[in-house]
Amino acid sequence: FANNRIEKLSVSYNKLNSISRDLFLSLKNSLEHLEVEHNKLFHLPDSLAQVARLRHLSLAYNQLEESPPLPGRIQTLSLAGNFLTTIPSALQTLEPGSIRYLDLSYNRISNLLPNEFLDWSTSLGTLNLRGNRIAQIYKNVFPANMPVKEINLSFNDLYHVDPQSFSNLSSSLHVLESSSTLFSGYFPFDTEEGLENLSWLSFDNNDFHILKLSKIASFSYLKYLNLDYNRIVDISINDDCQNVSL
């Protein structure tokens, strides 16, 4: 690849278990889009971080236990379908205002901590955490300077969300998906703020029993609500539990 001008490279659906350090060095001044999906990579060389023009990177469905070092101006990144157990520390090296789309779905992430979404996330619009092992979301995990519009938490072990989990996202969050998790009791669960601008809300395939209409009325921009395949037996008209039985 010496002296080439390749801008987009895709080598998905092969049997790669390693990539030469020299390959990335030879592409560092041209490559903008790289897809190495559905291979057998468990490690990538640190020279990947030197591919300065790289904006779109997908390493989905490999065998990575951690993210490789990343170029500072990545805009879209997919590490879906690997063996990550935490939010990758390599994200902390990204330039603020760069990454807009992050797909960490179908990994083994079990916790979201408040100090993980720092300056690197200040332009993040989509966060996909589908298919991990997250059980709880703690207070103020998502910072106020994170303008995320869409969060997908479906197919986790999620059963509890702190009332202030989304409180910093009032002006940005429009889509929230949490299908096939472990929620039970009444819907919607208690939140202090952060969800009032939602237009899309999906909590199908959970274990909710009571639907509180008065709480849903607070979602004044909501256009789509999916509660299929729950166990709803009562609809509460107001907070003093005047119910309609189904």
Coordinates of C-alpha atoms in Angstrom, one line a residue:
F1 CA 0.0 0.0 0.0
A2 CA 3.0 2.3 -0.1
N3 CA 2.3 5.7 -1.7
N4 CA -1.3 4.9 -2.2
R5 CA -4.3 7.2 -2.1
I6 CA -6.9 4.8 -0.7
E7 CA -9.6 6.6 1.2
K8 CA -11.9 3.8 2.0
L9 CA -10.9 0.2 2.9
S10 CA -13.3 -2.7 3.7
V11 CA -12.0 -6.2 4.6
S12 CA -15.0 -7.5 6.5
Y13 CA -16.1 -11.1 6.6
N14 CA -12.7 -12.6 6.4
K15 CA -10.4 -14.5 8.8
L16 CA -8.0 -11.8 9.9
N17 CA -6.5 -12.3 13.4
S18 CA -3.9 -9.6 13.1
I19 CA -3.1 -6.5 11.0
S20 CA 0.5 -5.3 10.4
R21 CA 1.6 -2.1 12.0
D22 CA 3.1 -1.0 8.7
L23 CA -0.3 -1.2 7.0
F24 CA -1.7 1.7 9.0
L25 CA 1.5 3.7 8.6
S26 CA 1.2 3.4 4.9
L27 CA -2.4 4.6 5.0
K28 CA -2.0 7.3 7.6
N29 CA -2.3 10.3 5.2
S30 CA -5.2 9.0 3.0
L31 CA -7.5 6.6 4.8
E32 CA -10.8 8.1 6.0
H33 CA -13.1 5.1 6.2
L34 CA -12.1 1.6 7.6
E35 CA -14.3 -1.4 8.0
V36 CA -12.9 -4.6 9.5
E37 CA -16.1 -6.3 10.6
H38 CA -16.7 -10.0 11.3
N39 CA -13.0 -11.1 11.5
K40 CA -11.1 -12.7 14.4
L41 CA -9.1 -9.7 15.6
F42 CA -8.1 -9.7 19.2
H43 CA -5.6 -6.9 18.9
L44 CA -4.7 -4.0 16.6
P45 CA -1.4 -2.1 16.4
D46 CA -1.0 1.3 18.0
S47 CA -0.2 2.7 14.6
L48 CA -3.9 2.9 14.0
A49 CA -3.9 6.1 16.1
Q50 CA -1.6 7.7 13.5
V51 CA -4.1 7.4 10.7
A52 CA -4.9 11.1 11.1
R53 CA -7.6 11.4 8.4
L54 CA -9.7 8.5 9.7
R55 CA -13.2 9.5 10.5
H56 CA -15.3 6.3 10.3
L57 CA -14.1 3.1 11.9
S58 CA -15.9 -0.2 12.4
L59 CA -14.3 -3.1 14.2
A60 CA -17.6 -4.8 14.9
Y61 CA -17.8 -8.6 15.6
N62 CA -14.2 -9.4 16.3
Q63 CA -12.6 -10.7 19.6
L64 CA -11.4 -7.4 21.1
E65 CA -11.3 -7.2 24.9
E66 CA -10.4 -3.5 24.7
S67 CA -10.4 -0.7 22.1
P68 CA -7.1 -0.1 20.2
P69 CA -5.6 3.4 20.4
L70 CA -7.8 5.7 18.2
P71 CA -7.1 8.6 15.9
G72 CA -8.2 11.8 17.6
R73 CA -10.9 12.9 15.2
I74 CA -13.0 9.8 14.7
Q75 CA -16.6 10.7 14.0
T76 CA -18.3 7.3 14.0
L77 CA -17.1 4.2 15.8
S78 CA -18.5 0.7 16.1
L79 CA -17.0 -1.8 18.5
A80 CA -20.2 -3.9 18.5
G81 CA -20.0 -7.6 19.1
N82 CA -16.7 -7.8 20.9
F83 CA -15.7 -8.7 24.4
L84 CA -15.5 -5.2 26.0
T85 CA -16.4 -5.1 29.7
T86 CA -16.2 -1.3 30.2
I87 CA -16.6 1.9 28.2
P88 CA -13.2 2.0 26.4
S89 CA -10.6 4.2 28.0
A90 CA -9.3 5.0 24.5
L91 CA -12.2 7.3 24.0
Q92 CA -10.7 9.7 26.5
T93 CA -8.0 10.5 23.9
L94 CA -10.5 11.7 21.3
E95 CA -10.6 15.4 20.5
P96 CA -13.7 17.1 22.0
G97 CA -16.4 17.7 19.4
S98 CA -15.3 14.8 17.2
I99 CA -17.3 11.6 17.8
R100 CA -21.0 11.7 16.9
Y101 CA -21.9 8.0 16.8
L102 CA -20.8 5.3 19.1
D103 CA -21.9 1.6 18.9
L104 CA -20.9 -0.6 21.8
S105 CA -23.8 -3.0 21.5
Y106 CA -23.4 -6.8 22.2
N107 CA -20.4 -6.6 24.4
R108 CA -20.1 -7.5 28.1
I109 CA -20.3 -4.0 29.7
S110 CA -21.8 -4.2 33.2
N111 CA -21.5 -0.6 34.5
L112 CA -21.9 3.0 33.4
L113 CA -19.9 5.3 35.6
P114 CA -20.2 9.2 35.8
N115 CA -16.5 9.8 35.0
E116 CA -16.6 7.9 31.7
F117 CA -18.5 10.4 29.6
L118 CA -16.1 13.4 29.7
D119 CA -14.9 15.9 27.1
W120 CA -14.8 13.4 24.3
S121 CA -18.6 13.0 24.4
T122 CA -19.5 16.7 23.8
S123 CA -20.8 16.0 20.3
L124 CA -22.1 12.5 20.8
G125 CA -25.5 12.2 19.2
T126 CA -26.2 8.4 19.3
L127 CA -25.1 5.9 21.9
N128 CA -25.9 2.2 21.4
L129 CA -25.4 0.0 24.4
R130 CA -27.9 -2.7 23.3
G131 CA -27.2 -6.3 24.3
N132 CA -24.8 -5.7 27.2
R133 CA -25.0 -6.6 31.0
I134 CA -25.9 -3.3 32.4
A135 CA -28.2 -3.7 35.5
Q136 CA -28.4 -0.1 36.8
I137 CA -28.0 3.4 35.7
Y138 CA -26.7 5.8 38.4
K139 CA -27.3 9.4 39.1
N140 CA -25.8 11.9 36.6
V141 CA -24.0 9.3 34.5
F142 CA -24.7 11.4 31.4
P143 CA -23.1 14.9 31.7
A144 CA -24.9 18.2 30.8
N145 CA -22.4 18.9 27.9
M146 CA -23.3 15.6 26.2
P147 CA -25.9 16.4 23.5
V148 CA -27.0 12.8 22.9
K149 CA -30.3 12.4 21.0
E150 CA -30.7 8.7 21.0
I151 CA -29.8 6.0 23.6
N152 CA -30.4 2.3 23.2
L153 CA -30.3 0.2 26.3
S154 CA -32.3 -2.8 25.0
F155 CA -31.4 -6.4 25.9
N156 CA -29.5 -5.6 29.1
D157 CA -30.1 -6.8 32.6
L158 CA -31.5 -3.4 33.5
Y159 CA -33.9 -3.2 36.3
H160 CA -33.2 0.2 38.0
V161 CA -32.7 3.7 36.8
D162 CA -31.9 6.5 39.3
P163 CA -34.5 9.3 39.0
Q164 CA -31.7 11.7 38.1
S165 CA -30.0 9.4 35.5
F166 CA -31.2 11.5 32.6
S167 CA -31.6 14.8 34.3
N168 CA -28.8 16.5 32.3
L169 CA -30.3 15.5 28.9
S170 CA -33.5 17.5 29.0
S171 CA -32.7 19.6 25.9
S172 CA -31.2 16.8 23.8
L173 CA -32.7 13.3 24.3
H174 CA -35.4 12.3 21.8
V175 CA -35.2 8.6 21.5
L176 CA -34.9 6.0 24.4
E177 CA -35.1 2.3 23.8
S178 CA -35.1 -0.3 26.6
S179 CA -36.8 -3.3 25.1
S180 CA -36.3 -6.8 26.7
T181 CA -34.8 -5.6 29.9
L182 CA -35.9 -6.4 33.5
F183 CA -38.2 -3.5 34.4
S184 CA -41.3 -4.3 36.4
G185 CA -44.0 -2.5 38.5
Y186 CA -45.5 0.6 36.9
F187 CA -44.8 2.6 33.8
P188 CA -43.4 5.1 33.5
F189 CA -40.9 4.8 36.4
D190 CA -40.0 7.8 38.4
T191 CA -37.7 10.3 36.8
E192 CA -37.1 13.9 37.9
E193 CA -36.4 15.3 34.5
G194 CA -34.5 14.6 31.3
L195 CA -37.2 12.7 29.4
E196 CA -39.7 15.5 28.7
N197 CA -38.6 16.0 25.1
L198 CA -38.8 12.4 24.1
S199 CA -40.5 11.7 20.8
W200 CA -39.8 7.9 20.7
L201 CA -40.0 5.6 23.7
S202 CA -39.8 1.8 23.5
F203 CA -40.1 -0.5 26.6
D204 CA -41.6 -3.6 25.0
N205 CA -40.9 -7.0 26.4
N206 CA -40.5 -6.0 30.0
D207 CA -42.6 -6.8 33.1
F208 CA -44.7 -3.7 33.7
H209 CA -48.0 -4.3 35.4
I210 CA -49.6 -0.8 35.7
L211 CA -49.7 2.0 33.2
K212 CA -49.9 5.5 34.6
L213 CA -51.6 7.7 32.1
S214 CA -51.1 10.9 34.2
K215 CA -47.3 10.4 34.0
I216 CA -47.3 9.8 30.3
A217 CA -49.1 13.1 29.8
S218 CA -45.9 14.8 30.9
F219 CA -44.2 13.6 27.7
S220 CA -45.7 16.3 25.6
Y221 CA -43.6 15.6 22.5
L222 CA -44.1 11.8 22.5
K223 CA -45.2 10.4 19.1
Y224 CA -44.3 6.7 19.5
L225 CA -44.7 4.5 22.6
N226 CA -44.2 0.8 22.5
L227 CA -45.3 -1.3 25.5
D228 CA -46.0 -4.6 23.7
Y229 CA -45.4 -7.8 25.5
N230 CA -45.5 -6.6 29.1
R231 CA -48.0 -7.8 31.8
I232 CA -50.1 -4.7 32.1
V233 CA -53.4 -5.4 33.9
D234 CA -54.3 -1.9 35.1
I235 CA -54.3 1.6 33.7
S236 CA -54.1 4.3 36.3
I237 CA -55.9 7.4 35.2
N238 CA -54.3 9.7 37.9
D239 CA -51.9 9.5 40.8
D240 CA -54.5 8.6 43.4
C241 CA -54.8 5.2 41.7
Q242 CA -58.2 5.4 40.0
N243 CA -57.8 2.4 37.7
V244 CA -59.3 0.9 34.7
S245 CA -58.9 -2.9 34.7
L246 CA -58.2 -4.6 31.4

